[in-house]
Amino acid sequence: MKNPIIISALLFTIITSSCKNSNSSELKEINEQLEILRNENALLKDSISKLKNDDLGDRQLIGIPEGKLQVGKKNRIIFLLHSNKTLPKYEIYTYDGNKENKIGDGNLSKFDYEFIPKSLEDNKIKLKVTFPDKSRPVTMKNETTIPVN
């Protein structure tokens, strides 16, 4: 009866020691990979933090009054934290119904547009910006009404 117990204990010892040796090399390799991943993660965290700080530094505070300002009354002014980032090249159009007229292009997050109203009722500006990406073009339209004096 002692023989099966001794043989079982001996087999268990042999098996566990051989598993320890193979597990030890696998564990060492996993720990090395884990250290590499930790270093890469730290670099990515630093890069993301830098991008966030750079993004805040590239912002402008812009105020847009809602209509004409009135003396002695509460006036609403909308403020935007606008970014001055470079964008992919885009095209600028005026539009009226199906009629479009290309007036320029750009790659900044802002552009100038000059408008000369023809009458007091000529107070709508309709602009369209198109990013002509071959795989998926993106178009944005805007219709702005501005008080004319």
mmCIF file with all atom_site columns, N, CA, C and O in Angstrom, residues 55-81:
data_model
loop_
_atom_site.group_PDB
_atom_site.id
_atom_site.type_symbol
_atom_site.label_atom_id
_atom_site.label_alt_id
_atom_site.label_comp_id
_atom_site.label_asym_id
_atom_site.label_entity_id
_atom_site.label_seq_id
_atom_site.pdbx_PDB_ins_code
_atom_site.Cartn_x
_atom_site.Cartn_y
_atom_site.Cartn_z
_atom_site.occupancy
_atom_site.B_iso_or_equiv
_atom_site.pdbx_formal_charge
_atom_site.auth_seq_id
_atom_site.auth_comp_id
_atom_site.auth_asym_id
_atom_site.auth_atom_id
_atom_site.pdbx_PDB_model_num
ATOM 1   N N  . ASP A 1 55 ? -4.605  71.247 -27.741 1.00 0.00 ? 55 ASP A N  1
ATOM 2   C CA . ASP A 1 55 ? -5.923  71.605 -28.259 1.00 0.00 ? 55 ASP A CA 1
ATOM 3   C C  . ASP A 1 55 ? -6.491  72.808 -27.514 1.00 0.00 ? 55 ASP A C  1
ATOM 4   O O  . ASP A 1 55 ? -7.060  73.698 -28.128 1.00 0.00 ? 55 ASP A O  1
ATOM 5   N N  . LEU A 1 56 ? -6.327  72.860 -26.213 1.00 0.00 ? 56 LEU A N  1
ATOM 6   C CA . LEU A 1 56 ? -6.828  74.000 -25.447 1.00 0.00 ? 56 LEU A CA 1
ATOM 7   C C  . LEU A 1 56 ? -6.078  75.278 -25.808 1.00 0.00 ? 56 LEU A C  1
ATOM 8   O O  . LEU A 1 56 ? -6.661  76.351 -25.883 1.00 0.00 ? 56 LEU A O  1
ATOM 9   N N  . GLY A 1 57 ? -4.784  75.159 -26.058 1.00 0.00 ? 57 GLY A N  1
ATOM 10  C CA . GLY A 1 57 ? -3.977  76.326 -26.418 1.00 0.00 ? 57 GLY A CA 1
ATOM 11  C C  . GLY A 1 57 ? -4.302  76.880 -27.797 1.00 0.00 ? 57 GLY A C  1
ATOM 12  O O  . GLY A 1 57 ? -4.007  78.037 -28.089 1.00 0.00 ? 57 GLY A O  1
ATOM 13  N N  . ASP A 1 58 ? -4.928  76.065 -28.657 1.00 0.00 ? 58 ASP A N  1
ATOM 14  C CA . ASP A 1 58 ? -5.273  76.501 -30.012 1.00 0.00 ? 58 ASP A CA 1
ATOM 15  C C  . ASP A 1 58 ? -6.670  77.108 -30.103 1.00 0.00 ? 58 ASP A C  1
ATOM 16  O O  . ASP A 1 58 ? -7.152  77.359 -31.194 1.00 0.00 ? 58 ASP A O  1
ATOM 17  N N  . ARG A 1 59 ? -7.315  77.334 -28.996 1.00 0.00 ? 59 ARG A N  1
ATOM 18  C CA . ARG A 1 59 ? -8.703  77.826 -29.012 1.00 0.00 ? 59 ARG A CA 1
ATOM 19  C C  . ARG A 1 59 ? -8.773  79.347 -28.930 1.00 0.00 ? 59 ARG A C  1
ATOM 20  O O  . ARG A 1 59 ? -7.895  79.990 -28.372 1.00 0.00 ? 59 ARG A O  1
ATOM 21  N N  . GLN A 1 60 ? -9.835  79.910 -29.521 1.00 0.00 ? 60 GLN A N  1
ATOM 22  C CA . GLN A 1 60 ? -10.142 81.344 -29.451 1.00 0.00 ? 60 GLN A CA 1
ATOM 23  C C  . GLN A 1 60 ? -11.535 81.475 -28.844 1.00 0.00 ? 60 GLN A C  1
ATOM 24  O O  . GLN A 1 60 ? -12.416 80.672 -29.141 1.00 0.00 ? 60 GLN A O  1
ATOM 25  N N  . LEU A 1 61 ? -11.736 82.498 -28.045 1.00 0.00 ? 61 LEU A N  1
ATOM 26  C CA . LEU A 1 61 ? -13.050 82.790 -27.491 1.00 0.00 ? 61 LEU A CA 1
ATOM 27  C C  . LEU A 1 61 ? -13.722 83.808 -28.411 1.00 0.00 ? 61 LEU A C  1
ATOM 28  O O  . LEU A 1 61 ? -13.225 84.916 -28.604 1.00 0.00 ? 61 LEU A O  1
ATOM 29  N N  . ILE A 1 62 ? -14.857 83.418 -29.007 1.00 0.00 ? 62 ILE A N  1
ATOM 30  C CA . ILE A 1 62 ? -15.545 84.266 -29.969 1.00 0.00 ? 62 ILE A CA 1
ATOM 31  C C  . ILE A 1 62 ? -16.976 84.490 -29.491 1.00 0.00 ? 62 ILE A C  1
ATOM 32  O O  . ILE A 1 62 ? -17.685 83.534 -29.172 1.00 0.00 ? 62 ILE A O  1
ATOM 33  N N  . GLY A 1 63 ? -17.397 85.769 -29.452 1.00 0.00 ? 63 GLY A N  1
ATOM 34  C CA . GLY A 1 63 ? -18.759 86.110 -29.051 1.00 0.00 ? 63 GLY A CA 1
ATOM 35  C C  . GLY A 1 63 ? -19.606 86.459 -30.252 1.00 0.00 ? 63 GLY A C  1
ATOM 36  O O  . GLY A 1 63 ? -19.170 87.188 -31.145 1.00 0.00 ? 63 GLY A O  1
ATOM 37  N N  . ILE A 1 64 ? -20.828 85.945 -30.278 1.00 0.00 ? 64 ILE A N  1
ATOM 38  C CA . ILE A 1 64 ? -21.757 86.214 -31.377 1.00 0.00 ? 64 ILE A CA 1
ATOM 39  C C  . ILE A 1 64 ? -23.058 86.740 -30.768 1.00 0.00 ? 64 ILE A C  1
ATOM 40  O O  . ILE A 1 64 ? -23.752 85.999 -30.069 1.00 0.00 ? 64 ILE A O  1
ATOM 41  N N  . PRO A 1 65 ? -23.388 88.014 -31.003 1.00 0.00 ? 65 PRO A N  1
ATOM 42  C CA . PRO A 1 65 ? -24.639 88.545 -30.447 1.00 0.00 ? 65 PRO A CA 1
ATOM 43  C C  . PRO A 1 65 ? -25.843 87.943 -31.158 1.00 0.00 ? 65 PRO A C  1
ATOM 44  O O  . PRO A 1 65 ? -25.794 87.649 -32.348 1.00 0.00 ? 65 PRO A O  1
ATOM 45  N N  . GLU A 1 66 ? -26.904 87.734 -30.416 1.00 0.00 ? 66 GLU A N  1
ATOM 46  C CA . GLU A 1 66 ? -28.142 87.222 -31.001 1.00 0.00 ? 66 GLU A CA 1
ATOM 47  C C  . GLU A 1 66 ? -29.001 88.424 -31.387 1.00 0.00 ? 66 GLU A C  1
ATOM 48  O O  . GLU A 1 66 ? -29.668 89.016 -30.549 1.00 0.00 ? 66 GLU A O  1
ATOM 49  N N  . GLY A 1 67 ? -28.930 88.833 -32.631 1.00 0.00 ? 67 GLY A N  1
ATOM 50  C CA . GLY A 1 67 ? -29.671 90.000 -33.102 1.00 0.00 ? 67 GLY A CA 1
ATOM 51  C C  . GLY A 1 67 ? -28.931 91.282 -32.767 1.00 0.00 ? 67 GLY A C  1
ATOM 52  O O  . GLY A 1 67 ? -27.759 91.286 -32.408 1.00 0.00 ? 67 GLY A O  1
ATOM 53  N N  . LYS A 1 68 ? -29.659 92.403 -32.877 1.00 0.00 ? 68 LYS A N  1
ATOM 54  C CA . LYS A 1 68 ? -29.085 93.711 -32.558 1.00 0.00 ? 68 LYS A CA 1
ATOM 55  C C  . LYS A 1 68 ? -29.045 93.893 -31.047 1.00 0.00 ? 68 LYS A C  1
ATOM 56  O O  . LYS A 1 68 ? -29.950 93.463 -30.336 1.00 0.00 ? 68 LYS A O  1
ATOM 57  N N  . LEU A 1 69 ? -27.996 94.541 -30.536 1.00 0.00 ? 69 LEU A N  1
ATOM 58  C CA . LEU A 1 69 ? -27.907 94.840 -29.110 1.00 0.00 ? 69 LEU A CA 1
ATOM 59  C C  . LEU A 1 69 ? -28.796 96.041 -28.795 1.00 0.00 ? 69 LEU A C  1
ATOM 60  O O  . LEU A 1 69 ? -28.841 97.007 -29.549 1.00 0.00 ? 69 LEU A O  1
ATOM 61  N N  . GLN A 1 70 ? -29.491 95.947 -27.672 1.00 0.00 ? 70 GLN A N  1
ATOM 62  C CA . GLN A 1 70 ? -30.396 97.021 -27.279 1.00 0.00 ? 70 GLN A CA 1
ATOM 63  C C  . GLN A 1 70 ? -29.914 97.640 -25.977 1.00 0.00 ? 70 GLN A C  1
ATOM 64  O O  . GLN A 1 70 ? -29.601 96.930 -25.013 1.00 0.00 ? 70 GLN A O  1
ATOM 65  N N  . VAL A 1 71 ? -29.873 98.960 -25.934 1.00 0.00 ? 71 VAL A N  1
ATOM 66  C CA . VAL A 1 71 ? -29.414 99.699 -24.756 1.00 0.00 ? 71 VAL A CA 1
ATOM 67  C C  . VAL A 1 71 ? -30.422 99.516 -23.618 1.00 0.00 ? 71 VAL A C  1
ATOM 68  O O  . VAL A 1 71 ? -31.635 99.585 -23.833 1.00 0.00 ? 71 VAL A O  1
ATOM 69  N N  . GLY A 1 72 ? -29.915 99.272 -22.404 1.00 0.00 ? 72 GLY A N  1
ATOM 70  C CA . GLY A 1 72 ? -30.762 99.158 -21.219 1.00 0.00 ? 72 GLY A CA 1
ATOM 71  C C  . GLY A 1 72 ? -31.529 97.850 -21.118 1.00 0.00 ? 72 GLY A C  1
ATOM 72  O O  . GLY A 1 72 ? -32.348 97.698 -20.219 1.00 0.00 ? 72 GLY A O  1
ATOM 73  N N  . LYS A 1 73 ? -31.297 96.897 -22.026 1.00 0.00 ? 73 LYS A N  1
ATOM 74  C CA . LYS A 1 73 ? -31.992 95.612 -21.982 1.00 0.00 ? 73 LYS A CA 1
ATOM 75  C C  . LYS A 1 73 ? -30.972 94.482 -21.961 1.00 0.00 ? 73 LYS A C  1
ATOM 76  O O  . LYS A 1 73 ? -29.836 94.640 -22.412 1.00 0.00 ? 73 LYS A O  1
ATOM 77  N N  . LYS A 1 74 ? -31.413 93.346 -21.406 1.00 0.00 ? 74 LYS A N  1
ATOM 78  C CA . LYS A 1 74 ? -30.558 92.168 -21.379 1.00 0.00 ? 74 LYS A CA 1
ATOM 79  C C  . LYS A 1 74 ? -30.433 91.631 -22.806 1.00 0.00 ? 74 LYS A C  1
ATOM 80  O O  . LYS A 1 74 ? -31.432 91.401 -23.477 1.00 0.00 ? 74 LYS A O  1
ATOM 81  N N  . ASN A 1 75 ? -29.203 91.488 -23.279 1.00 0.00 ? 75 ASN A N  1
ATOM 82  C CA . ASN A 1 75 ? -28.925 90.984 -24.618 1.00 0.00 ? 75 ASN A CA 1
ATOM 83  C C  . ASN A 1 75 ? -28.234 89.629 -24.500 1.00 0.00 ? 75 ASN A C  1
ATOM 84  O O  . ASN A 1 75 ? -27.374 89.439 -23.640 1.00 0.00 ? 75 ASN A O  1
ATOM 85  N N  . ARG A 1 76 ? -28.597 88.725 -25.383 1.00 0.00 ? 76 ARG A N  1
ATOM 86  C CA . ARG A 1 76 ? -27.984 87.392 -25.366 1.00 0.00 ? 76 ARG A CA 1
ATOM 87  C C  . ARG A 1 76 ? -26.817 87.358 -26.352 1.00 0.00 ? 76 ARG A C  1
ATOM 88  O O  . ARG A 1 76 ? -26.961 87.738 -27.518 1.00 0.00 ? 76 ARG A O  1
ATOM 89  N N  . ILE A 1 77 ? -25.666 86.897 -25.853 1.00 0.00 ? 77 ILE A N  1
ATOM 90  C CA . ILE A 1 77 ? -24.475 86.745 -26.691 1.00 0.00 ? 77 ILE A CA 1
ATOM 91  C C  . ILE A 1 77 ? -23.965 85.322 -26.502 1.00 0.00 ? 77 ILE A C  1
ATOM 92  O O  . ILE A 1 77 ? -23.730 84.882 -25.372 1.00 0.00 ? 77 ILE A O  1
ATOM 93  N N  . ILE A 1 78 ? -23.819 84.599 -27.599 1.00 0.00 ? 78 ILE A N  1
ATOM 94  C CA . ILE A 1 78 ? -23.332 83.220 -27.551 1.00 0.00 ? 78 ILE A CA 1
ATOM 95  C C  . ILE A 1 78 ? -21.816 83.252 -27.721 1.00 0.00 ? 78 ILE A C  1
ATOM 96  O O  . ILE A 1 78 ? -21.294 83.931 -28.610 1.00 0.00 ? 78 ILE A O  1
ATOM 97  N N  . PHE A 1 79 ? -21.103 82.528 -26.859 1.00 0.00 ? 79 PHE A N  1
ATOM 98  C CA . PHE A 1 79 ? -19.644 82.453 -26.961 1.00 0.00 ? 79 PHE A CA 1
ATOM 99  C C  . PHE A 1 79 ? -19.229 81.041 -27.364 1.00 0.00 ? 79 PHE A C  1
ATOM 100 O O  . PHE A 1 79 ? -19.781 80.061 -26.872 1.00 0.00 ? 79 PHE A O  1
ATOM 101 N N  . LEU A 1 80 ? -18.269 80.975 -28.264 1.00 0.00 ? 80 LEU A N  1
ATOM 102 C CA . LEU A 1 80 ? -17.739 79.704 -28.753 1.00 0.00 ? 80 LEU A CA 1
ATOM 103 C C  . LEU A 1 80 ? -16.261 79.611 -28.401 1.00 0.00 ? 80 LEU A C  1
ATOM 104 O O  . LEU A 1 80 ? -15.531 80.597 -28.496 1.00 0.00 ? 80 LEU A O  1
ATOM 105 N N  . LEU A 1 81 ? -15.829 78.427 -28.028 1.00 0.00 ? 81 LEU A N  1
ATOM 106 C CA . LEU A 1 81 ? -14.394 78.155 -27.872 1.00 0.00 ? 81 LEU A CA 1
ATOM 107 C C  . LEU A 1 81 ? -13.947 77.503 -29.181 1.00 0.00 ? 81 LEU A C  1
ATOM 108 O O  . LEU A 1 81 ? -13.925 76.296 -29.333 1.00 0.00 ? 81 LEU A O  1
#
